Each structure stands twice: as C-alpha cells, then as structure tokens.
Tab-separated table of N, CA and C in Angstrom:
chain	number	residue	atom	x	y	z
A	1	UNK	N	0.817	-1.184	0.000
A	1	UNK	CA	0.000	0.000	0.000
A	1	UNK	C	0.868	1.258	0.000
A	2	UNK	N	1.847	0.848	0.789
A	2	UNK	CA	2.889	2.271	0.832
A	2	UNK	C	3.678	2.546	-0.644
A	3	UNK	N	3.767	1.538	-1.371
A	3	UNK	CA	4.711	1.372	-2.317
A	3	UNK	C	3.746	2.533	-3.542
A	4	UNK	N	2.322	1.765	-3.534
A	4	UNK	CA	1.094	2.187	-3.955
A	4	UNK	C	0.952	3.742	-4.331
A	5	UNK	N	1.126	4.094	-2.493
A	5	UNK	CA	0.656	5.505	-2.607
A	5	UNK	C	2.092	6.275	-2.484
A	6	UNK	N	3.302	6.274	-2.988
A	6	UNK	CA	4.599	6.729	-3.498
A	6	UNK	C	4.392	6.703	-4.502
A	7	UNK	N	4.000	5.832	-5.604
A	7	UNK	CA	4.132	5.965	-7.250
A	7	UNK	C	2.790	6.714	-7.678
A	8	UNK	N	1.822	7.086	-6.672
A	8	UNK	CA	0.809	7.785	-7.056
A	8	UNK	C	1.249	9.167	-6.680
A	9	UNK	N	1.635	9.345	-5.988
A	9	UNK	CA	2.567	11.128	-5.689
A	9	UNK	C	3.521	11.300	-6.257
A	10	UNK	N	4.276	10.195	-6.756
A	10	UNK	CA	4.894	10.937	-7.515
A	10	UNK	C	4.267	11.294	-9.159
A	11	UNK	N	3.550	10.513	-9.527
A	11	UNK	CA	2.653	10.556	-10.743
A	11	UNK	C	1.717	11.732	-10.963
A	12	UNK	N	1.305	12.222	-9.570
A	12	UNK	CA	1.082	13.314	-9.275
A	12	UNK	C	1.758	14.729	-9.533
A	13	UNK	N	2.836	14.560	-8.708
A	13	UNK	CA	3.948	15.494	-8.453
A	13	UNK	C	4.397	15.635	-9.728
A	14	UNK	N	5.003	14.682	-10.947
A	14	UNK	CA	5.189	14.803	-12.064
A	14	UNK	C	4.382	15.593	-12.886
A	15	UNK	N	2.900	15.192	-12.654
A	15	UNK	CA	1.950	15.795	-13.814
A	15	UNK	C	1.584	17.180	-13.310
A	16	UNK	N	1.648	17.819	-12.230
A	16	UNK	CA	1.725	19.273	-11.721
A	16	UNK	C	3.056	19.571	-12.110
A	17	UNK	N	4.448	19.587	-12.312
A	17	UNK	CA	5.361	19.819	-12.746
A	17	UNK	C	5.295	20.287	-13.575
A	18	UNK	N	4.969	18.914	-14.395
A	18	UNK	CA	4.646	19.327	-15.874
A	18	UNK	C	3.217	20.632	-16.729
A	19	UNK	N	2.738	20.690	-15.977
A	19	UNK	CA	1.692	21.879	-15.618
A	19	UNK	C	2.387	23.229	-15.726
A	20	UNK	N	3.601	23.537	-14.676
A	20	UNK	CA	4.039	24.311	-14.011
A	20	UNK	C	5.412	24.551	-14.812
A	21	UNK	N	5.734	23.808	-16.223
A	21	UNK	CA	6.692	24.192	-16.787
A	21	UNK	C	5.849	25.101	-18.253
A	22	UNK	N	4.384	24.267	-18.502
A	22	UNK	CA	3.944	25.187	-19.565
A	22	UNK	C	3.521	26.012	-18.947
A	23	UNK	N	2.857	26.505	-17.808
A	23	UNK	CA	2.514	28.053	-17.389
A	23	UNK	C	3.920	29.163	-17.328
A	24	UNK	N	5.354	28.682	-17.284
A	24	UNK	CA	6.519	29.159	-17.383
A	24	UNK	C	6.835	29.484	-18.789
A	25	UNK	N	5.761	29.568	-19.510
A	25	UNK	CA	5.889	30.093	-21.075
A	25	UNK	C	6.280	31.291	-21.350
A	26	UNK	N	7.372	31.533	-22.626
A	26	UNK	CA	7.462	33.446	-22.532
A	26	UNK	C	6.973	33.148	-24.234
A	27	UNK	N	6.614	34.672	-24.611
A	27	UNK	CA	6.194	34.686	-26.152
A	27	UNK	C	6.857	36.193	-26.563
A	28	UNK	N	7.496	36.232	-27.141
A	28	UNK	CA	8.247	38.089	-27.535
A	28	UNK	C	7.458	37.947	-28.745
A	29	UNK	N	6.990	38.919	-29.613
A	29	UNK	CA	6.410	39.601	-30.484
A	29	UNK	C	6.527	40.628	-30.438
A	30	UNK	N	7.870	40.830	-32.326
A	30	UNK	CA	7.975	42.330	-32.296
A	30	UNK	C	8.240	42.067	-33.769
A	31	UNK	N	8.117	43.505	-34.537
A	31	UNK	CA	8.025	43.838	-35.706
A	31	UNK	C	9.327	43.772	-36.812
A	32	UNK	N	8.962	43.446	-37.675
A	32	UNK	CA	10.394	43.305	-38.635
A	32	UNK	C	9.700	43.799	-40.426
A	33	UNK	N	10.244	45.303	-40.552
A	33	UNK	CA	9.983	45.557	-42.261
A	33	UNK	C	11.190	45.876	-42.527
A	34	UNK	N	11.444	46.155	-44.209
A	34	UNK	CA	12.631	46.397	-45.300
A	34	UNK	C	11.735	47.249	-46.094
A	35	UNK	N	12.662	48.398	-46.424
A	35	UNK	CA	12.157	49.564	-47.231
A	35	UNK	C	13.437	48.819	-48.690
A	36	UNK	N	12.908	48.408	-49.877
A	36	UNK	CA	13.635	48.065	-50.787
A	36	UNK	C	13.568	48.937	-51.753
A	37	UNK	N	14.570	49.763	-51.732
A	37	UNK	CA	14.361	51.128	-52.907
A	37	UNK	C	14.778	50.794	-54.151
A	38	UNK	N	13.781	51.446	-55.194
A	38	UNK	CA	13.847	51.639	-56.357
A	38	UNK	C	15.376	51.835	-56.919
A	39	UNK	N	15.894	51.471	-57.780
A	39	UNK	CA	17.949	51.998	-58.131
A	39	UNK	C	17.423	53.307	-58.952
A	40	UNK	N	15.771	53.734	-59.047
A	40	UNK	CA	15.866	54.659	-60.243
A	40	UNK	C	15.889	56.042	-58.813
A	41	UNK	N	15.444	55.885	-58.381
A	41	UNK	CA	15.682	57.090	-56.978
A	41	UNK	C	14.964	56.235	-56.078
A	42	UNK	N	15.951	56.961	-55.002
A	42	UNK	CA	15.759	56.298	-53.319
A	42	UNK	C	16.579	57.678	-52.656
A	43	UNK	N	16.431	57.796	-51.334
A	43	UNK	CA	16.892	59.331	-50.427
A	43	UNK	C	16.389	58.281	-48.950
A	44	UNK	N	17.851	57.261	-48.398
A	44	UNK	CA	17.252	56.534	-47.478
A	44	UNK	C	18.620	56.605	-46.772
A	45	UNK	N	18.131	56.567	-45.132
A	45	UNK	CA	19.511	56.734	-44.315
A	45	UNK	C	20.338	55.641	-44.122
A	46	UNK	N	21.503	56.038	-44.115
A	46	UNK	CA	23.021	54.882	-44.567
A	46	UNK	C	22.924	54.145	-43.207
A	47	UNK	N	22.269	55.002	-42.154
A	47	UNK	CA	21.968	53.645	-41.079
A	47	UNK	C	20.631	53.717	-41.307
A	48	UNK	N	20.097	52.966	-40.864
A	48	UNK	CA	18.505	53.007	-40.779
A	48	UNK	C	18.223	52.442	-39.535
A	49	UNK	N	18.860	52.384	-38.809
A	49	UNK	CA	18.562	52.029	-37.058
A	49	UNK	C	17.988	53.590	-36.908
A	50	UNK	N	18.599	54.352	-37.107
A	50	UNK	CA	17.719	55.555	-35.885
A	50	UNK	C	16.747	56.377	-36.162
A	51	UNK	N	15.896	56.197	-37.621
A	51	UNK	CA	15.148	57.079	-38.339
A	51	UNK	C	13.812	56.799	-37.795
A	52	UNK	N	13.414	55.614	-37.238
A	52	UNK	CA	12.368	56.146	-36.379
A	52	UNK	C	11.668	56.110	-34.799
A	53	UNK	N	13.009	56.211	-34.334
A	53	UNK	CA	13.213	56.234	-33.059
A	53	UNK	C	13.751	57.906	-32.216
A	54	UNK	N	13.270	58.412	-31.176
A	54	UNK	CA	12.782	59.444	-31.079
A	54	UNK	C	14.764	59.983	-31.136
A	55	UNK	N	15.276	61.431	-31.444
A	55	UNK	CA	16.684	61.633	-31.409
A	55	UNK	C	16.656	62.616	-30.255
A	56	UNK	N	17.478	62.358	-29.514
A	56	UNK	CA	17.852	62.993	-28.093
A	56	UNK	C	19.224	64.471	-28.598
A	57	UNK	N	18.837	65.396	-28.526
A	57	UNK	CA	19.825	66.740	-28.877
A	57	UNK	C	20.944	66.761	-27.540
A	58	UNK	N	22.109	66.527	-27.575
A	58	UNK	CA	23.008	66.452	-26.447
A	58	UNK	C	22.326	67.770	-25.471
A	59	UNK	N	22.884	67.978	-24.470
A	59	UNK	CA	22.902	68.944	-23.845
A	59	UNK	C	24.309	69.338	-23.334
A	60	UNK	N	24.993	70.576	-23.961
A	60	UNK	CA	26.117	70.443	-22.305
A	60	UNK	C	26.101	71.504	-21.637
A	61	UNK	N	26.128	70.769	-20.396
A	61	UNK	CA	26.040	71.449	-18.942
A	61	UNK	C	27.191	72.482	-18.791
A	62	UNK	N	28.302	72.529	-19.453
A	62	UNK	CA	29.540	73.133	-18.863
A	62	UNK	C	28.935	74.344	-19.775
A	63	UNK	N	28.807	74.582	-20.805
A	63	UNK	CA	28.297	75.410	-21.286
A	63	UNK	C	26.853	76.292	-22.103
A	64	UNK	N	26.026	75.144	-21.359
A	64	UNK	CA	24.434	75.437	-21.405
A	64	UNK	C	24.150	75.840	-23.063
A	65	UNK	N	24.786	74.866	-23.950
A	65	UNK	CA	24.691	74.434	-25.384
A	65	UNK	C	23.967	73.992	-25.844
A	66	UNK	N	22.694	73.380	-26.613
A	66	UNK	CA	22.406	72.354	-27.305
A	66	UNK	C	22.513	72.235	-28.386
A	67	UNK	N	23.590	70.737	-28.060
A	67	UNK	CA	24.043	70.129	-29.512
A	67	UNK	C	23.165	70.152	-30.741
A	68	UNK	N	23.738	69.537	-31.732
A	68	UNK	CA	22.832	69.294	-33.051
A	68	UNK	C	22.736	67.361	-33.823
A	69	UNK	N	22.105	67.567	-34.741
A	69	UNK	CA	22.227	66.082	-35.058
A	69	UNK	C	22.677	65.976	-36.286
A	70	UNK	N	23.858	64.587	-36.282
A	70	UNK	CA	24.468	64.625	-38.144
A	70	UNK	C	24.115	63.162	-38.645
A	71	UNK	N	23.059	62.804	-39.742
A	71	UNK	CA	23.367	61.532	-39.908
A	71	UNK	C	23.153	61.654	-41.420
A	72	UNK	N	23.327	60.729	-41.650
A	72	UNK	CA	23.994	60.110	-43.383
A	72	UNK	C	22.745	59.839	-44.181
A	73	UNK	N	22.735	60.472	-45.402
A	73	UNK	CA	21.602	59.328	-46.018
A	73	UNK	C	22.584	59.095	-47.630
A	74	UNK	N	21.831	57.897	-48.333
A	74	UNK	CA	22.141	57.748	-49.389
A	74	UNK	C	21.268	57.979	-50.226
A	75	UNK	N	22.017	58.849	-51.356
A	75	UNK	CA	20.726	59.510	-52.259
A	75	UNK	C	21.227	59.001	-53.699
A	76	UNK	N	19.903	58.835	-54.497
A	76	UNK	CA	20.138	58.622	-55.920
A	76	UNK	C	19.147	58.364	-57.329
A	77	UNK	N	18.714	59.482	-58.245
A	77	UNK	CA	18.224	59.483	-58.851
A	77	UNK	C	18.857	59.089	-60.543
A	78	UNK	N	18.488	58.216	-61.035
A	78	UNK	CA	19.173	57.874	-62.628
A	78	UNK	C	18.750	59.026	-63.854
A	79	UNK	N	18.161	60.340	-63.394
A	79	UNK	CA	17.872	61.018	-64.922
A	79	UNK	C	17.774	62.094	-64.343
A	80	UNK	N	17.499	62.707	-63.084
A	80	UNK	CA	17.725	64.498	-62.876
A	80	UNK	C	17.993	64.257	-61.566
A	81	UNK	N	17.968	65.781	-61.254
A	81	UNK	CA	18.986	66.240	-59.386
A	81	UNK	C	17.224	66.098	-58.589
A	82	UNK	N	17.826	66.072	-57.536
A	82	UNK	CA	16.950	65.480	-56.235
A	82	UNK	C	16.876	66.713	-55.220
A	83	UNK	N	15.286	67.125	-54.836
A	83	UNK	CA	15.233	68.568	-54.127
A	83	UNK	C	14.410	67.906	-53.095
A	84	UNK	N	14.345	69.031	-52.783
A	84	UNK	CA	13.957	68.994	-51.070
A	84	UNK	C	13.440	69.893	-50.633
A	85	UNK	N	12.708	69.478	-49.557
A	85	UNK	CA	11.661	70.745	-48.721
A	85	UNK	C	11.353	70.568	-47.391
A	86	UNK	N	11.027	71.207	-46.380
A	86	UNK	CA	10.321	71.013	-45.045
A	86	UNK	C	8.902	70.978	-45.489
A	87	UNK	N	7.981	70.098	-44.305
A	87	UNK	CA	6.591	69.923	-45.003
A	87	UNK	C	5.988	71.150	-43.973
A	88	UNK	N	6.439	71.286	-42.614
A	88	UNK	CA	6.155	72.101	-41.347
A	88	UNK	C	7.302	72.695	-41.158
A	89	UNK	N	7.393	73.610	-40.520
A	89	UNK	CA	8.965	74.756	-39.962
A	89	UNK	C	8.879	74.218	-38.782
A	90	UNK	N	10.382	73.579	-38.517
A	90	UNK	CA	10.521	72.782	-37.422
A	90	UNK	C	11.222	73.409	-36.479
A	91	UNK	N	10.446	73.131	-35.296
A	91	UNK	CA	10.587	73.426	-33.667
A	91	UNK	C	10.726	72.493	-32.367
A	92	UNK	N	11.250	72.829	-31.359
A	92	UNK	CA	11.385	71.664	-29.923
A	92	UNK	C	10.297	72.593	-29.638
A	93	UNK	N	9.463	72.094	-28.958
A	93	UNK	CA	8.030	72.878	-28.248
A	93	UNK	C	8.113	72.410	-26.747
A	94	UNK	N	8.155	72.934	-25.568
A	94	UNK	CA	7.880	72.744	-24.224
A	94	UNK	C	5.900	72.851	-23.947
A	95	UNK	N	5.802	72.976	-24.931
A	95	UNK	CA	4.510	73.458	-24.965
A	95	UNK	C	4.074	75.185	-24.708
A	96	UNK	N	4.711	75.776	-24.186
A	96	UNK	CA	4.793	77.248	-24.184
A	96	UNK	C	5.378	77.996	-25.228
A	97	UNK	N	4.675	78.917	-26.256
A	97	UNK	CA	4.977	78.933	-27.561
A	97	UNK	C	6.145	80.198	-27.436
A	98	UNK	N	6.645	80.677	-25.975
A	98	UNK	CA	7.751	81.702	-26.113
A	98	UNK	C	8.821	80.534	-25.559
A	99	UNK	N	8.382	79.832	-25.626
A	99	UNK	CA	10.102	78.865	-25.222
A	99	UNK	C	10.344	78.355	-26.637
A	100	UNK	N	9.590	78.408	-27.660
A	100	UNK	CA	9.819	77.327	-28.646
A	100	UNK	C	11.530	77.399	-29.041
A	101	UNK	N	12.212	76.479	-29.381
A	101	UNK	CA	13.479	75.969	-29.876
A	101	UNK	C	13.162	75.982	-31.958
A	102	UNK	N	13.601	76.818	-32.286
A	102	UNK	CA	13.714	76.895	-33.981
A	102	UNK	C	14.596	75.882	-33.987
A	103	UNK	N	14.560	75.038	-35.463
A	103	UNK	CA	15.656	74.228	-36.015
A	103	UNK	C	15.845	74.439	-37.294
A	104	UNK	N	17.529	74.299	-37.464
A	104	UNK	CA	17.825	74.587	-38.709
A	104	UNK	C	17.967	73.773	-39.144
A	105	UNK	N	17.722	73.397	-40.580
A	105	UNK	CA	17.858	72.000	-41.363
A	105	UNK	C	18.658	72.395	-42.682
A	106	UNK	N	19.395	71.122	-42.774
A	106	UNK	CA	20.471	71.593	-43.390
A	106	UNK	C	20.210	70.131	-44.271
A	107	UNK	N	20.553	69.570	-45.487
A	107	UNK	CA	20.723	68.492	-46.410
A	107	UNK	C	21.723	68.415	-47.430
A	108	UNK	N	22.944	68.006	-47.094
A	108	UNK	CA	23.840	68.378	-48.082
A	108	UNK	C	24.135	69.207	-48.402
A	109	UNK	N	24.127	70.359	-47.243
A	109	UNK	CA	24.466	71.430	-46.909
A	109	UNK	C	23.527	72.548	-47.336
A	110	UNK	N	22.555	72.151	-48.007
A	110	UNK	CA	21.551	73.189	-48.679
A	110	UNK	C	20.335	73.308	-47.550
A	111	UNK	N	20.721	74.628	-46.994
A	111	UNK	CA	19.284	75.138	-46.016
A	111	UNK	C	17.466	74.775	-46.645
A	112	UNK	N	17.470	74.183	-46.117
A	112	UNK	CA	15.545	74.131	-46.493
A	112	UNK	C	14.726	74.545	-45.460
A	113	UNK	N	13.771	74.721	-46.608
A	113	UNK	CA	12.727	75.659	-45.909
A	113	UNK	C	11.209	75.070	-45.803
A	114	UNK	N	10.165	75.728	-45.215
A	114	UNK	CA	8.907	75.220	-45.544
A	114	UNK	C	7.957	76.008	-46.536
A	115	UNK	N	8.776	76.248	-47.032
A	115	UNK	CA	7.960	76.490	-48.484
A	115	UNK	C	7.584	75.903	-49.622
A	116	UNK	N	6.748	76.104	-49.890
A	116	UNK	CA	5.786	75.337	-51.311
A	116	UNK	C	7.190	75.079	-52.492
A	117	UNK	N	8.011	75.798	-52.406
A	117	UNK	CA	8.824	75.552	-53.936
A	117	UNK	C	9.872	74.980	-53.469
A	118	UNK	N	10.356	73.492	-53.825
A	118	UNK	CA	11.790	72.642	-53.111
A	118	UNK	C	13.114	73.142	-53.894
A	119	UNK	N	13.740	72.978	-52.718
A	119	UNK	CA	15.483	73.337	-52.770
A	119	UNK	C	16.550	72.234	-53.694
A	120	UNK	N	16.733	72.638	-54.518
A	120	UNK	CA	17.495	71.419	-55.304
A	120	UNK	C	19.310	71.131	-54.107
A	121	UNK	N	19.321	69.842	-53.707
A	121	UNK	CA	19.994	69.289	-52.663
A	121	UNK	C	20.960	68.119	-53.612
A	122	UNK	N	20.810	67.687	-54.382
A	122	UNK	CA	21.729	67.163	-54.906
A	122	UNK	C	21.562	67.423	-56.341
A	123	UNK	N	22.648	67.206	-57.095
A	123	UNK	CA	23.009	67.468	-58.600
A	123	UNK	C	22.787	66.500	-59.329
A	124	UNK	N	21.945	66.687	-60.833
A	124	UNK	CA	21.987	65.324	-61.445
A	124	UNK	C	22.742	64.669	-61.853
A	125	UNK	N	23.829	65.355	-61.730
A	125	UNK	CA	25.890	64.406	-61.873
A	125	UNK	C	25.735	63.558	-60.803
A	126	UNK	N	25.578	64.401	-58.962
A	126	UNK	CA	26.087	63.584	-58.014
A	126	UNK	C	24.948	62.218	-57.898
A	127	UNK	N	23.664	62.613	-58.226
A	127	UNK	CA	22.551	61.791	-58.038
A	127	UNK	C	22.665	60.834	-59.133
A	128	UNK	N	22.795	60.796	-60.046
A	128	UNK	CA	23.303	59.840	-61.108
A	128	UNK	C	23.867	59.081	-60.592
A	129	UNK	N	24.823	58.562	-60.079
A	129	UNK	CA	25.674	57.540	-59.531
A	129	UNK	C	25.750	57.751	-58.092
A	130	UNK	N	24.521	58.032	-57.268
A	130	UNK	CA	24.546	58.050	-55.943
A	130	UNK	C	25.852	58.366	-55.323
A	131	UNK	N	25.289	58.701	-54.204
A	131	UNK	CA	26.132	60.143	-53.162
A	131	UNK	C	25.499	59.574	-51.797
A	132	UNK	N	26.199	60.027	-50.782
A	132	UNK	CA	26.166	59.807	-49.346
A	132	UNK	C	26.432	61.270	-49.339
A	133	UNK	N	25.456	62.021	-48.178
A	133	UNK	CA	24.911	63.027	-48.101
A	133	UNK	C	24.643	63.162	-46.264
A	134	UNK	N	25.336	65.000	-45.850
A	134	UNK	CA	24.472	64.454	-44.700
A	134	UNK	C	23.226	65.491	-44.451
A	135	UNK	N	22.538	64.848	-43.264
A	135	UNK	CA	21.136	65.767	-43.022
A	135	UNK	C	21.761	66.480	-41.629
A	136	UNK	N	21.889	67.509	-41.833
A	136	UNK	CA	22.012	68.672	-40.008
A	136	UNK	C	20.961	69.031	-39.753
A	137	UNK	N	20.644	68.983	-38.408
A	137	UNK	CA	19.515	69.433	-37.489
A	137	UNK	C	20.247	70.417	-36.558
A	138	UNK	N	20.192	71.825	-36.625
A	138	UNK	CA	20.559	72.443	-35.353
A	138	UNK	C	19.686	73.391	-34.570
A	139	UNK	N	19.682	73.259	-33.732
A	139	UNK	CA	18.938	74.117	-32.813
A	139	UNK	C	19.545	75.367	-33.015
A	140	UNK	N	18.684	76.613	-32.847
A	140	UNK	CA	18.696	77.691	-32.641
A	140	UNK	C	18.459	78.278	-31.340
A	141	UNK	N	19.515	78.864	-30.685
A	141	UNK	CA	19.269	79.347	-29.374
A	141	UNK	C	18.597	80.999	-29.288
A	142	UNK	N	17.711	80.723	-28.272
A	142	UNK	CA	16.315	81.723	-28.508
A	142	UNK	C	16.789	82.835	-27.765
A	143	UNK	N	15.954	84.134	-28.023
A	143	UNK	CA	16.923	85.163	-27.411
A	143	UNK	C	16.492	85.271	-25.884
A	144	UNK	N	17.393	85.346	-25.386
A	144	UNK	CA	17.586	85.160	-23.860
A	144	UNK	C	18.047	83.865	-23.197
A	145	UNK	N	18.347	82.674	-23.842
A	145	UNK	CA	18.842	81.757	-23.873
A	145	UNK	C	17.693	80.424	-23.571
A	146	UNK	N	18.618	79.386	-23.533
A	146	UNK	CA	17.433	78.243	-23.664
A	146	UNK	C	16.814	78.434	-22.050
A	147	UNK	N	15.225	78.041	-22.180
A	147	UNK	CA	14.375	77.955	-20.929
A	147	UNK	C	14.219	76.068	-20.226
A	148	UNK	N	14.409	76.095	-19.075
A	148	UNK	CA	14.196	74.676	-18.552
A	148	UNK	C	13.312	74.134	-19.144
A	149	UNK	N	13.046	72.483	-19.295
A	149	UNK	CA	12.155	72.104	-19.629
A	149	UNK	C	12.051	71.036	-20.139
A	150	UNK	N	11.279	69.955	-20.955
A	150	UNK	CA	11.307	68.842	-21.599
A	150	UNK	C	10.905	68.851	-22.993
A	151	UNK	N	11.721	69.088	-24.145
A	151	UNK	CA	11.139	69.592	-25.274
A	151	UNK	C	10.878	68.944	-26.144
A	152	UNK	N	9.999	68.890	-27.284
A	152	UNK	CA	9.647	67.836	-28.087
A	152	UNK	C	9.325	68.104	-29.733
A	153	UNK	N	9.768	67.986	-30.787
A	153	UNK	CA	9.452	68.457	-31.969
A	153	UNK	C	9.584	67.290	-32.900
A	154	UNK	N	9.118	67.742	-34.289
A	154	UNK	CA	9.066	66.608	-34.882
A	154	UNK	C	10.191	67.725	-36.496
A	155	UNK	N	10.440	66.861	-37.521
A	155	UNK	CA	11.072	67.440	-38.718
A	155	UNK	C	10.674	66.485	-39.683
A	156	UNK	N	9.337	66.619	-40.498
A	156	UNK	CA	9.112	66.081	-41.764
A	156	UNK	C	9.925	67.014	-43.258
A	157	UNK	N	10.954	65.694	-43.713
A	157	UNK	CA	11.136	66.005	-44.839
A	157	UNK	C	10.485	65.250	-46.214
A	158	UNK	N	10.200	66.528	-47.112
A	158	UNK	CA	9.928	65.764	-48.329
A	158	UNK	C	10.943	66.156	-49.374
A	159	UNK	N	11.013	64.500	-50.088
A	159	UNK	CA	12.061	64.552	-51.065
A	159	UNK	C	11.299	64.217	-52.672
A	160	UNK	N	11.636	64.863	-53.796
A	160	UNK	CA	11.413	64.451	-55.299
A	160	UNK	C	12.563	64.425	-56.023
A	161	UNK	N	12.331	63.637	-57.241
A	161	UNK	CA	12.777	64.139	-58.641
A	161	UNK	C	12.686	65.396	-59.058
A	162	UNK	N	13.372	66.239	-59.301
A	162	UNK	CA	13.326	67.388	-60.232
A	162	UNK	C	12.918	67.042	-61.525
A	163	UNK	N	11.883	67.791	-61.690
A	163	UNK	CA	11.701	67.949	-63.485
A	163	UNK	C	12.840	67.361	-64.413
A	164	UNK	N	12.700	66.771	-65.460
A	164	UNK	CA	13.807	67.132	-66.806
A	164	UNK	C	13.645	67.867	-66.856
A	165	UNK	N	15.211	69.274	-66.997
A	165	UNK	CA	15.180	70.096	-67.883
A	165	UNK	C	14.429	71.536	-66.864
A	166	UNK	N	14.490	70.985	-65.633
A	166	UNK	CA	14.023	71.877	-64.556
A	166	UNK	C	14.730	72.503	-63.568
C-alpha cells in the first residue's frame, strides 16, 4: 500500500510539474519591415537604425549648449537632381509657444525651408551615380537663452525628382 501511494505522488507530483513548466511560457512579439528602394531614386539613411526612433539633442552642462544632429543618407536618382523641402517649420516645443526651440535643417548642406517651392539638394551628376549626403539638425538658441524644460518636436522632410530640364 505504501509502495502504492509513493508511485501515485509521484505521478502526481510529475503531472503538476509538468503543468508548471507550460505556465513558465514566454512569447516576444515584435516587428520586422525592409524599405527596398527603387535603383531609379531612393533618399534613405546609410543607417537606418535611428530614423524612427525618437533623437535625443546632447545637452552640455559646462556650457548650457544644445548640440545638433548629423546623420547620413544615401541619395540617388538615374535622370535628374533630387530637391527637397520642409513639409512644417521645425521646432522643440515645451509646450509654451515663447520657449519654442527653432531648427535649422540643413541636407547636403543646402538650407531648407517650408515652403511650397523645393530646394534642389543634390546634382543630377552627383545623383546619377549616388552620393552619401548628410542631413544637419541644429537648434537655434532663442533670445535670452534656452528655458528649462522637456522639449519635443518633430522634422518632416519631403524629397522628389526634379523635373527634366528643370
């Protein structure tokens, strides 16, 4: 009887175990896309880790600065030069519209703006046989200097083909 009720606890003990290893389940689910550009034009960053993940502007403390941002894209159109535009005039916002932070945007060194008519940013020589290009983001320090705070902005760029012959 004793022998009995040992192989029944443990038969037991086994099948709660075994219970207690599938409730110890993990499941990760996370996202995976590829942007596969056209060879006739593409304007896509040489990393693509950080383009849509939020970008942190250094700060330094020793001299109450804020840094700017430099990253790479690769550009390339097969038949004309490649322009550019801001879609919004970009700002860090604290939400108080006299703190706002202006940003300057820079693309291969050509200032853009948010205006209706785009800035030609690469040449149809350099765009012809693709170019590595960079994009600058700099802050503009406001008059009276930067205000405390937690700031937040966004910078939509739009990119085209230039016309033939445009």
């Amino acid at each position: 009887m004793i022998k009995q009720c040992t192989v029944a606890a443990l038969v037991a003990a086994t099948g709660l175990m075994s219970l207690w290893a599938v409730a110890a389940r993990e499941e990760h689910t996370f996202e995976v896309s590829v942007m596969v550009p056209t060879r006739a034009f593409y304007v896509v960053p040489a990393d693509p880790t950080w383009i849509h993940r939020q970008q942190i502007l250094p700060w330094n403390v020793a001299t109450s600065k804020l840094g700017s941002l430099r990253k790479y894209f690769d550009v390339r159109h097969d038949t004309s030069a490649i322009e550019a535009r801001l879609e919004l005039r970009p700002y860090l916002s604290n939400g108080r519209d006299a703190d706002n932070i202006a940003l300057s945007v820079r693309f291969n060194g050509v200032e853009l703006s948010h205006d209706l008519t785009p800035r030609q940013v690469v040449s149809a020589a350099d765009a012809a046989v693709g170019s590595r290009v960079l994009l600058e983001i700099e802050p503009q320090q406001p008059a009276g200097g930067y205000r405390p705070g937690d700031y937040y902005g966004s910078v939509l760029l739009l990119f085209n083909a230039r016309a033939p012959g445009g």
